[in-house]
Amino acid sequence: METTYQVTGMTCGHCVASVQTEVGALPGVHEVRVDLATGAVTVSSDQPLDETAVRAAVDEAGYNLVG
């Protein structure tokens, strides 16, 4: 399944890589695609992800999950 989240604070390729690494480490995640221009982070996973876990991963990367 795919879920799209909105992330703020990303400004460069390093930001994108940090979010991809942290969110990609969550159990069941297959792929993380980040659109730097819009802040959209699309996550492909086996099952729905716990938003608290996604929020923590984004926070660990140094950014903010909107909503």
GROMACS .gro file of C-alpha atoms in nm:
model
   67
    1MET     CA    1   0.000   0.000   0.000
    2GLU     CA    2   0.103   0.361  -0.050
    3THR     CA    3   0.057   0.648   0.193
    4THR     CA    4   0.159   1.009   0.134
    5TYR     CA    5   0.266   1.235   0.418
    6GLN     CA    6   0.348   1.606   0.418
    7VAL     CA    7   0.686   1.700   0.565
    8THR     CA    8   0.816   2.052   0.627
    9GLY     CA    9   1.169   2.183   0.668
   10MET     CA   10   1.343   1.996   0.384
   11THR     CA   11   1.557   2.221   0.164
   12CYS     CA   12   1.810   2.002  -0.019
   13GLY     CA   13   1.913   1.656  -0.133
   14HIS     CA   14   2.069   1.581   0.206
   15CYS     CA   15   1.730   1.649   0.368
   16VAL     CA   16   1.564   1.407   0.126
   17ALA     CA   17   1.823   1.137   0.198
   18SER     CA   18   1.780   1.178   0.575
   19VAL     CA   19   1.402   1.137   0.555
   20GLN     CA   20   1.435   0.840   0.317
   21THR     CA   21   1.682   0.668   0.551
   22GLU     CA   22   1.481   0.718   0.872
   23VAL     CA   23   1.137   0.638   0.730
   24GLY     CA   24   1.282   0.355   0.519
   25ALA     CA   25   1.409   0.188   0.837
   26LEU     CA   26   1.053   0.138   0.969
   27PRO     CA   27   0.935  -0.226   0.964
   28GLY     CA   28   0.744  -0.320   0.649
   29VAL     CA   29   0.856  -0.022   0.441
   30HIS     CA   30   0.963  -0.108   0.084
   31GLU     CA   31   1.020   0.234  -0.070
   32VAL     CA   32   1.022   0.601   0.028
   33ARG     CA   33   0.985   0.867  -0.241
   34VAL     CA   34   1.033   1.232  -0.151
   35ASP     CA   35   0.924   1.530  -0.361
   36LEU     CA   36   1.145   1.809  -0.230
   37ALA     CA   37   0.947   2.084  -0.405
   38THR     CA   38   0.615   1.993  -0.243
   39GLY     CA   39   0.732   1.817   0.074
   40ALA     CA   40   0.531   1.507  -0.019
   41VAL     CA   41   0.674   1.182   0.118
   42THR     CA   42   0.516   0.872  -0.035
   43VAL     CA   43   0.578   0.548   0.151
   44SER     CA   44   0.517   0.199   0.008
   45SER     CA   45   0.465  -0.058   0.283
   46ASP     CA   46   0.321  -0.402   0.355
   47GLN     CA   47   0.047  -0.261   0.574
   48PRO     CA   48  -0.070   0.073   0.715
   49LEU     CA   49   0.202   0.238   0.920
   50ASP     CA   50   0.153   0.376   1.269
   51GLU     CA   51   0.155   0.754   1.222
   52THR     CA   52   0.332   0.795   1.555
   53ALA     CA   53   0.622   0.583   1.425
   54VAL     CA   54   0.635   0.780   1.099
   55ARG     CA   55   0.627   1.109   1.292
   56ALA     CA   56   0.913   0.987   1.516
   57ALA     CA   57   1.122   0.883   1.213
   58VAL     CA   58   1.069   1.219   1.042
   59ASP     CA   59   1.153   1.397   1.368
   60GLU     CA   60   1.470   1.187   1.405
   61ALA     CA   61   1.570   1.305   1.055
   62GLY     CA   62   1.525   1.663   1.177
   63TYR     CA   63   1.200   1.758   1.006
   64ASN     CA   64   0.829   1.790   1.085
   65LEU     CA   65   0.535   1.577   0.979
   66VAL     CA   66   0.234   1.800   0.906
   67GLY     CA   67  -0.099   1.710   1.061
   0.00000   0.00000   0.00000
